[in-house]
Amino acid sequence: MDVVKVWSGLTFGDRFVPVEIQITYGAGLPAFHMVGMVSESVEESKERVRYALKSVGKSIPQGRVMVAFLPSEVTKSGAHFDLALLHGFLKGNSERLIVGEVALDGTVRATVQSLRVIAAAYNSGTKKFICPRLPESVLKLMPDGDFFMVEHVSQLLSGETSTAVEDEGGTECQGRIGLNDVKGSGIKRVAMIAAAGWHHVLLMGNPGVGKSMVAERMVGIMPSMSNSEKLDLLASTGTLPDHRPARFTSWNSTPAGFFGSAKGTPGEVTFAHRGVLIMDEFPQYRKDILEGLRTVLDCRAVLASYGSQRLTWPADFLLVATSNPCPCGYLGHPKKVCKDSPTSVMRYLGRLSGPVADRIDMHYWVKADEPNEDVKAVEERVCNVWELQKSRWESEGFIHAGHIPGERVDELVEVGSSVRKLLDDSVEKAGLSRRERHKILRLSRTIADLEGAHDIGINHLIEAISYRQVIPWLRSLVP
Amino acid sequence: MSRHFSEDKVASFLASQKYRILDQNVIFPTGEIDIVASKGRMLVFVEVRYRKNFDAAETVDLKKLERIMQCAYLYTGGEGSYRVDVFACGPKGCHWYKGVRLDGCCESVEWLNLW
């Protein structure tokens, strides 16, 4: 029996699953059967394939066509199997990985899913592809790849390859807004430290002091994305931003939209991978999102089980959360009076403290009347710290101070005896947890690096500790 | 309704192949059988389809096959051996699907130049 074999693939979280497509013919009334847990979107490709074949003057062979997708235990979804089927009908076997959606007139298109499959397959070692025309920026990420790009199905027959889609010029610097228009030297420093050492930030303050504005500008001061970071983002989300992603999320997001869904669509935390995730009005978020955030912050990935599927999504984002101090917003305001009852304030702050706030490195109180000094050469200093920390810890498997695993903080961040004594004293006095102690150590390492100091000094430690005092201070304001 | 010329052509073709034509256009509550023929002990129920513009075989779906099978059952009472054949005709000729099963598979396909 003649069986035609072609290859395509699926993504499973950020994992690549190769899919073998076998096509065979049998005697019988004309029919086009597909087996192997194919979902609606794959089933529809029958019609697309039928008419695309017509566009090059061919038709599906007479008789019963049987198509099997292997491994058959995995659900196949997405429109990117069309091109592989067409290749099977027109040209027969192929060693290359084939992805692409086909329109009725025979033009080949790139879907989000096909970009994800290509990137994930490249990451796992596949180098030869037949695919739609890809943008130059995508091809640049995969220098070893051998791409046979087709714009129209007829090119499968003629063997002509298309050129890459040219990028629109001048996108490099767009959207990179620095901290220049931010008022207040303290908040600029916080943004700089957070960006330099990959420390999560919680910005608190009265309404209208510019919390969200700073959050938005954080990506602007980070170094631009490396190729492997871009490839990871492309493999898991199918998007390729020009610069680091800054994802604004809304407090009425659902857990599926936030962490990814069982259907295999990534959530906001994955779209913000290696960029900034902005959570405005942090305490207003649904309880299940705030609780779910804990494990994501710890693992820097979403580990999800839906029925029989186990998925992993990368989610190494820098969390920038903003919050008012109380429901009315005016607790701690120099002139206005907070009108909330003590219980409602305590409940509001209660949502902030505890396990989630514990995992956020820096808490900062944004004041309206901060002195505004220029912080010079922010981008350059952040970039230097990135390089310094990367060279120091890359062999250990991480590149930021904020990524040092808890059990190795004491070993990797060395402090002098006087500094250690101060740390131990303040930890004991304030009743800080071990995790908070580690956060302080990591933070003081970044601050010392920013100042160009080799050893962590007392002043660096004190600054780091000061970033943990906002919530206790707010509590003390409540009568 | 008058019989389509293709049905007569097929019937005379079958006769030429040593088939005995028992009945034509037998009407049952569940539908109609175009030709009932026999060869030896084998009863053959024949469905003839004609389409000018496209492959007539594509119009034979599961529902149609089920109806033919039901008619065949009513005709035979479920006894004896029988099979269902489909003649899918177009302006150029006919495909003869021999021994079609409910899932659309068949024993063999033959191209006939009947007219």
XYZ file of C-alpha atoms in Angstrom:
594
model
C 0.000 0.000 0.000
C 1.301 3.417 -0.931
C 1.477 5.774 1.990
C 2.637 9.368 1.601
C 4.335 10.796 4.677
C 4.818 14.474 5.438
C 5.753 16.298 8.624
C 4.192 19.120 10.494
C 3.997 19.992 14.153
C 2.137 21.314 17.127
C 3.050 23.398 20.093
C 2.191 22.247 23.545
C 2.808 25.174 25.838
C 6.307 26.073 24.718
C 7.089 22.464 23.747
C 7.239 21.284 20.147
C 5.443 18.066 19.212
C 6.233 16.715 15.735
C 3.169 15.438 13.876
C 3.475 12.909 11.090
C 0.748 13.112 8.482
C 0.141 9.959 6.465
C -2.004 9.969 3.360
C -3.280 6.835 1.678
C -5.990 5.908 -0.829
C -8.545 3.102 -0.852
C -11.313 1.828 -3.142
C -14.770 3.189 -2.461
C -17.116 6.067 -2.935
C -15.242 9.369 -2.933
C -14.578 10.505 0.606
C -11.980 12.487 2.521
C -11.431 11.097 5.986
C -9.198 12.412 8.728
C -8.325 10.489 11.851
C -6.144 11.256 14.850
C -8.074 13.547 17.239
C -8.550 16.329 14.727
C -10.458 19.346 15.933
C -12.860 21.481 13.936
C -10.147 23.798 12.606
C -8.202 20.883 11.131
C -11.364 19.263 9.769
C -12.069 22.490 7.877
C -8.779 22.260 6.065
C -10.378 19.617 3.797
C -12.318 22.343 2.011
C -9.384 24.746 1.855
C -7.189 22.005 0.422
C -9.839 20.955 -2.110
C -10.139 24.453 -3.569
C -6.446 25.275 -3.322
C -5.765 22.179 -5.435
C -8.305 23.476 -7.927
C -6.356 26.740 -8.170
C -3.399 24.850 -9.652
C -5.629 22.704 -11.866
C -5.498 19.573 -9.725
C -8.056 17.771 -7.645
C -8.068 15.341 -4.789
C -7.502 11.858 -6.217
C -10.626 9.750 -6.942
C -11.745 7.334 -4.313
C -11.389 7.255 -0.583
C -8.652 9.457 0.813
C -7.562 8.600 4.324
C -5.383 11.022 6.259
C -3.937 10.058 9.620
C -2.345 12.493 12.044
C 0.187 10.822 14.335
C 0.619 10.650 17.312
C -3.122 10.187 17.425
C -3.444 10.671 21.166
C -2.834 14.420 20.985
C -5.614 16.771 19.911
C -4.679 18.551 16.679
C -5.910 22.069 16.275
C -4.988 25.049 14.143
C -5.100 25.855 10.453
C -1.413 25.282 9.778
C -1.680 21.695 8.519
C -3.098 22.766 5.125
C 0.235 23.202 3.385
C 1.515 19.840 4.590
C -1.589 18.111 3.185
C -1.198 19.938 -0.119
C 2.431 18.919 -0.317
C 1.357 15.336 0.256
C -1.152 15.481 -2.609
C 1.024 17.414 -5.052
C 4.578 16.281 -4.380
C 4.463 13.301 -2.064
C 6.916 12.629 0.748
C 8.983 15.351 2.325
C 11.713 15.453 4.928
C 11.040 19.088 5.728
C 8.717 20.389 8.399
C 5.742 21.935 6.629
C 3.476 24.570 8.137
C 1.149 27.141 6.649
C -2.468 27.971 6.091
C -3.811 27.946 2.540
C -6.543 30.187 1.182
C -9.103 29.071 -1.413
C -7.181 30.807 -4.215
C -4.018 28.938 -3.299
C -2.125 31.685 -1.498
C -0.191 30.532 1.529
C -0.443 32.470 4.743
C 1.302 32.490 8.082
C -0.968 32.035 11.063
C 0.020 32.788 14.636
C 0.084 29.066 15.288
C 2.415 28.422 12.360
C 4.898 31.016 13.647
C 4.806 29.339 17.040
C 5.407 25.922 15.513
C 8.351 27.150 13.427
C 10.009 28.866 16.381
C 9.430 25.963 18.760
C 10.654 23.444 16.180
C 13.783 25.498 15.544
C 14.392 25.621 19.304
C 14.226 21.845 19.462
C 16.633 21.296 16.586
C 14.614 21.216 13.357
C 16.336 23.227 10.671
C 14.534 22.570 7.387
C 11.136 24.086 6.716
C 8.545 24.664 4.046
C 6.568 27.655 5.182
C 4.767 30.834 4.135
C 6.724 34.030 3.524
C 8.177 35.133 6.831
C 9.270 38.614 7.855
C 12.995 39.320 7.825
C 12.939 40.016 11.547
C 11.730 36.456 12.174
C 14.300 34.877 9.854
C 17.075 36.807 11.572
C 16.307 34.894 14.783
C 16.936 31.554 13.090
C 20.249 31.934 11.240
C 20.799 28.162 10.763
C 17.339 27.576 9.346
C 16.823 26.441 5.759
C 13.503 27.953 4.729
C 11.704 27.128 1.510
C 9.141 29.923 1.502
C 6.076 29.692 -0.706
C 3.637 32.445 -1.454
C 1.367 30.370 -3.666
C 0.713 26.637 -3.826
C 2.008 26.520 -7.425
C 5.511 27.104 -6.044
C 5.418 23.632 -4.494
C 5.311 22.325 -8.071
C 7.688 24.814 -9.675
C 10.213 24.758 -6.813
C 10.568 28.541 -6.807
C 11.228 30.083 -3.426
C 9.946 33.488 -2.347
C 11.920 36.181 -0.623
C 11.318 37.293 2.938
C 8.804 39.997 3.732
C 10.721 43.212 4.242
C 10.409 44.841 7.625
C 9.030 48.297 7.857
C 11.992 50.474 8.684
C 12.439 52.664 11.707
C 10.673 50.602 14.303
C 13.808 50.113 16.347
C 13.475 53.131 18.606
C 9.728 53.603 18.597
C 7.986 53.171 21.884
C 11.202 53.345 23.863
C 10.341 56.190 26.149
C 12.927 56.827 28.812
C 12.304 58.180 32.261
C 12.896 61.795 31.203
C 9.316 62.969 31.564
C 8.818 61.284 34.935
C 8.797 63.670 37.879
C 10.439 62.665 41.112
C 13.936 61.358 41.650
C 12.949 58.615 44.112
C 10.611 56.872 41.748
C 13.121 57.096 38.928
C 15.662 55.390 41.140
C 13.186 52.642 41.984
C 12.486 52.087 38.302
C 16.186 51.946 37.584
C 16.957 49.429 40.361
C 14.012 47.254 39.367
C 15.032 47.209 35.726
C 18.695 46.624 36.561
C 18.280 43.566 38.792
C 14.894 42.260 37.611
C 13.166 43.060 40.912
C 9.382 43.129 41.066
C 7.926 46.437 42.195
C 4.809 47.508 44.037
C 4.191 51.230 43.640
C 1.755 52.687 46.138
C 0.462 56.193 46.325
C -2.485 58.544 46.314
C -4.464 58.914 43.101
C -2.810 60.850 40.316
C 0.818 60.805 41.475
C 2.030 59.025 38.341
C 2.252 55.371 39.388
C 1.012 53.856 36.141
C 3.052 56.267 34.063
C 6.325 54.981 35.494
C 5.229 51.397 35.067
C 4.751 52.005 31.362
C 8.233 53.469 30.930
C 10.153 50.664 32.601
C 10.721 48.677 29.404
C 12.262 51.755 27.839
C 15.287 51.648 30.117
C 16.066 47.955 29.682
C 18.484 46.610 27.076
C 16.741 45.434 23.916
C 15.788 41.774 23.630
C 18.347 39.173 22.648
C 17.632 36.770 19.801
C 17.047 33.786 22.050
C 14.613 35.790 24.184
C 12.733 36.807 21.052
C 12.663 33.226 19.830
C 11.230 32.031 23.163
C 8.535 34.674 22.987
C 7.758 33.746 19.389
C 7.553 30.050 20.229
C 5.153 30.539 23.101
C 2.969 33.393 21.865
C 3.545 33.784 18.128
C 4.188 37.487 18.557
C 7.410 39.314 17.891
C 7.440 42.822 19.336
C 10.067 45.337 18.248
C 11.113 45.905 21.822
C 10.492 44.281 25.183
C 6.808 43.675 25.782
C 4.983 45.886 28.276
C 1.619 44.277 28.950
C -1.091 46.316 30.598
C -3.543 44.012 32.282
C -6.926 44.859 33.591
C -8.171 43.978 37.049
C -11.214 42.263 35.584
C -9.132 39.713 33.643
C -10.119 36.074 34.017
C -7.627 33.440 35.182
C -7.686 31.823 31.716
C -6.841 35.117 30.041
C -4.195 35.811 32.614
C -2.384 32.486 32.929
C -3.337 30.754 29.668
C -6.197 28.423 28.837
C -6.695 24.720 28.342
C -7.147 25.284 24.612
C -3.491 26.142 24.390
C -3.740 29.900 24.174
C -1.106 31.659 26.268
C -2.096 34.207 28.891
C -0.929 37.720 29.689
C 1.914 36.477 31.877
C 3.380 34.652 28.889
C 2.903 37.576 26.535
C 4.928 39.599 29.055
C 7.781 37.045 29.032
C 11.129 38.888 29.379
C 9.238 42.158 29.586
C 7.099 44.044 32.034
C 3.696 42.934 33.307
C 1.762 45.899 34.597
C -0.993 45.235 37.105
C -2.819 48.469 37.735
C -4.980 48.619 40.875
C -3.365 45.462 42.182
C -5.704 44.743 45.144
C -8.745 44.902 42.861
C -7.693 41.777 40.957
C -9.657 38.604 41.469
C -8.526 36.490 44.354
C -7.690 33.482 42.159
C -5.401 35.605 39.986
C -3.538 37.073 42.944
C -3.118 33.626 44.487
C -2.163 32.026 41.173
C 0.491 34.667 40.717
C 2.469 33.217 43.618
C 3.596 30.050 41.887
C 4.160 31.896 38.631
C 6.484 34.356 40.373
C 8.361 31.496 42.030
C 8.756 29.262 38.963
C 8.977 32.060 36.387
C 6.668 29.839 34.351
C 3.059 28.726 34.285
C 2.764 25.042 35.094
C -0.729 23.986 34.189
C -2.594 20.715 34.052
C -5.795 20.580 32.096
C -7.253 17.102 32.134
C -4.593 14.862 30.680
C -2.474 17.720 29.354
C 0.513 19.130 31.217
C 1.636 22.437 29.801
C 4.466 24.767 30.649
C 4.413 28.364 29.542
C 7.420 30.584 30.061
C 6.470 33.585 32.192
C 9.638 35.366 33.246
C 8.186 38.822 33.558
C 9.035 41.812 35.696
C 5.953 42.571 37.753
C 5.089 46.223 38.221
C 2.018 46.512 40.394
C 0.377 49.767 41.376
C -2.064 50.354 44.159
C -3.807 52.989 46.187
C -3.259 52.784 49.930
C -6.969 52.418 50.722
C -10.325 52.217 48.909
C -10.786 56.014 48.764
C -7.132 56.501 47.933
C -6.212 59.307 50.318
C -4.621 57.494 53.250
C -1.253 59.115 53.885
C -2.101 62.169 51.766
C -0.464 65.346 53.120
C -3.652 67.455 52.903
C -6.716 65.354 52.186
C -8.334 63.107 54.754
C -9.048 59.411 54.263
C -12.750 58.781 54.715
C -12.602 54.977 54.938
C -13.360 53.000 58.031
C -10.353 51.337 59.678
C -11.775 47.895 58.898
C -12.087 48.568 55.173
C -8.554 49.958 55.032
C -7.212 46.932 56.882
C -9.092 44.624 54.529
C -7.680 46.505 51.546
C -4.130 46.314 52.858
C -4.732 42.700 53.807
C -5.093 41.807 50.167
C -1.687 43.341 49.518
C 0.299 41.859 52.347
C 0.858 38.202 52.882
C 2.293 35.755 50.403
C 1.988 37.816 47.209
C 3.389 41.095 48.501
C 6.086 39.005 50.175
C 7.259 37.953 46.723
C 7.506 41.506 45.438
C 10.999 42.836 46.080
C 10.398 46.552 46.307
C 7.473 48.410 47.818
C 7.612 52.108 47.196
C 5.474 54.992 48.332
C 5.130 57.513 45.487
C 4.829 61.065 46.753
C 3.332 63.910 44.738
C 5.869 66.487 45.874
C 9.120 64.609 45.435
C 12.145 66.690 44.503
C 12.853 66.225 40.829
C 16.496 65.621 40.105
C 17.743 64.136 36.912
C 19.036 60.625 37.210
C 21.774 60.523 34.645
C 22.486 57.838 32.096
C 19.792 55.475 33.349
C 19.829 53.191 30.323
C 23.593 52.908 30.398
C 23.763 52.066 34.101
C 20.996 49.479 33.785
C 22.782 47.937 30.826
C 26.076 47.761 32.730
C 24.452 46.003 35.669
C 22.820 43.502 33.304
C 26.186 42.670 31.794
C 27.922 42.514 35.167
C 25.314 40.222 36.743
C 25.144 38.086 33.627
C 28.897 37.505 33.582
C 28.847 36.769 37.304
C 26.029 34.212 37.391
C 25.485 32.913 33.860
C 27.307 29.666 34.661
C 24.887 29.106 37.551
C 21.903 29.264 35.197
C 20.470 32.720 35.791
C 21.397 36.259 34.839
C 19.735 38.638 37.295
C 20.053 39.204 41.011
C 16.275 38.870 41.168
C 16.577 35.321 39.842
C 18.958 33.923 42.457
C 17.180 30.877 43.911
C 16.260 31.259 47.583
C 18.424 28.388 48.810
C 21.552 29.863 47.243
C 21.191 33.514 48.190
C 23.363 33.262 51.292
C 26.053 31.455 49.356
C 26.077 33.700 46.275
C 25.550 37.118 47.834
C 28.442 37.755 50.157
C 28.221 40.428 52.813
C 30.703 41.722 55.361
C 30.225 40.947 59.062
C 29.012 44.435 60.045
C 26.463 44.422 57.231
C 25.318 40.941 58.187
C 24.818 41.999 61.811
C 22.657 44.942 60.741
C 20.651 42.664 58.473
C 20.102 40.061 61.190
C 19.087 42.739 63.695
C 16.569 44.382 61.411
C 15.136 41.059 60.264
C 14.554 40.080 63.853
C 13.159 43.457 64.908
C 10.690 43.698 62.042
C 9.837 40.008 62.146
C 10.655 39.516 58.476
C 10.371 36.119 56.855
C 13.293 34.215 55.384
C 12.018 35.042 51.936
C 11.978 38.740 52.728
C 15.511 38.455 54.049
C 16.568 36.946 50.733
C 14.765 39.670 48.826
C 16.676 42.287 50.802
C 19.996 40.586 50.057
C 19.306 40.342 46.326
C 18.157 43.926 46.213
C 21.217 45.243 48.039
C 23.416 43.335 45.586
C 21.768 45.160 42.666
C 21.984 48.515 44.410
C 25.693 47.951 45.085
C 26.196 46.982 41.431
C 24.409 50.121 40.287
C 26.692 52.218 42.467
C 29.687 50.405 41.070
C 30.606 48.983 44.480
C 32.296 45.594 44.735
C 31.084 44.825 48.259
C 27.650 45.499 49.676
C 27.858 48.429 52.064
C 25.655 49.487 54.971
C 24.035 52.228 52.858
C 23.051 49.722 50.157
C 21.482 47.445 52.737
C 19.595 50.289 54.390
C 18.169 51.373 51.071
C 17.090 47.808 50.352
C 15.400 47.492 53.749
C 13.627 50.805 53.216
C 11.783 49.257 50.295
C 9.973 46.894 52.647
C 8.514 49.446 55.033
C 5.572 50.923 53.143
C 2.849 48.504 54.218
C 3.794 48.528 57.927
C 3.868 52.330 57.772
C 0.410 52.478 56.180
C -0.919 50.119 58.831
C 0.409 52.426 61.525
C -1.607 55.293 60.021
C -4.883 53.477 60.581
C -6.385 54.470 63.943
C -41.558 10.623 -13.523
C -39.888 9.155 -16.520
C -36.852 7.027 -16.059
C -33.489 8.615 -16.749
C -31.770 7.256 -19.826
C -28.707 6.324 -17.778
C -30.716 3.807 -15.781
C -31.749 1.972 -18.942
C -28.191 2.076 -20.242
C -26.907 0.567 -17.011
C -29.637 -2.073 -17.031
C -28.769 -3.136 -20.565
C -25.075 -3.121 -19.685
C -25.730 -5.413 -16.720
C -27.815 -7.692 -18.940
C -24.872 -7.891 -21.338
C -22.686 -8.955 -18.393
C -24.901 -12.031 -17.775
C -26.897 -10.371 -15.015
C -30.632 -11.053 -14.874
C -32.660 -7.878 -14.431
C -35.391 -8.745 -11.901
C -36.953 -5.352 -11.282
C -36.588 -1.705 -12.056
C -37.673 1.266 -9.934
C -38.968 -0.753 -7.020
C -40.626 1.596 -4.537
C -40.455 0.931 -0.798
C -41.617 3.042 2.147
C -37.962 3.875 2.779
C -37.075 4.787 -0.786
C -36.599 3.519 -4.292
C -34.203 1.027 -5.791
C -33.248 1.763 -9.392
C -32.385 -1.773 -10.522
C -32.561 -5.180 -8.867
C -30.489 -7.756 -10.695
C -29.096 -11.177 -9.956
C -26.183 -13.291 -11.011
C -26.183 -16.883 -9.782
C -27.320 -16.736 -6.166
C -26.135 -13.143 -5.667
C -28.749 -10.410 -5.629
C -27.459 -7.012 -6.709
C -29.162 -3.749 -5.754
C -28.069 -0.985 -8.068
C -28.193 2.752 -7.480
C -27.632 4.844 -10.598
C -26.596 8.475 -10.237
C -26.133 10.918 -13.077
C -24.638 14.417 -12.801
C -23.690 16.580 -15.727
C -21.122 18.836 -14.062
C -19.350 16.925 -11.331
C -18.604 13.489 -9.944
C -21.976 11.864 -9.275
C -20.439 9.574 -6.645
C -20.057 12.520 -4.316
C -23.833 12.726 -4.032
C -24.047 9.271 -2.479
C -23.734 10.003 1.212
C -24.286 7.959 4.319
C -28.004 8.805 4.390
C -28.528 7.576 0.842
C -26.559 4.388 1.501
C -28.607 3.708 4.625
C -31.812 3.999 2.595
C -30.565 1.598 -0.056
C -29.521 -0.889 2.624
C -32.950 -0.658 4.245
C -34.699 -1.239 0.910
C -32.420 -4.184 0.233
C -33.313 -5.629 3.605
C -37.034 -5.201 2.940
C -36.693 -6.807 -0.501
C -34.767 -9.848 0.684
C -36.204 -10.155 4.189
C -32.619 -10.313 5.367
C -32.025 -13.701 3.758
C -29.648 -14.802 1.042
C -26.535 -13.038 -0.169
C -26.766 -9.650 -1.755
C -24.640 -6.616 -2.462
C -25.125 -2.973 -3.346
C -23.527 -1.423 -6.443
C -23.365 2.251 -7.312
C -23.077 3.533 -10.890
C -21.853 7.119 -10.833
C -22.403 8.479 -14.321
C -21.393 11.620 -16.137
C -21.455 12.776 -19.759
C -18.285 10.797 -20.514
C -19.115 7.519 -18.839
C -19.596 5.670 -15.608
C -17.752 4.587 -12.495
C -18.969 1.210 -11.304
C -18.507 0.881 -7.531
C -18.964 -2.792 -6.793
C -20.047 -4.076 -3.393
C -20.373 -0.789 -1.544
C -20.551 -0.936 2.254
C -22.212 1.472 4.593
C -18.920 3.255 5.385
C -18.327 3.945 1.681
C -15.684 1.293 1.090
C -16.131 -1.043 -1.893
C -14.620 -4.160 -3.430
C -13.513 -2.588 -6.690
C -14.012 0.414 -8.936
C -14.291 0.088 -12.715
C -14.486 2.751 -15.405
C -17.103 2.031 -18.087
C -17.613 3.798 -21.356
C -21.327 3.244 -21.684
C -22.328 5.911 -24.189
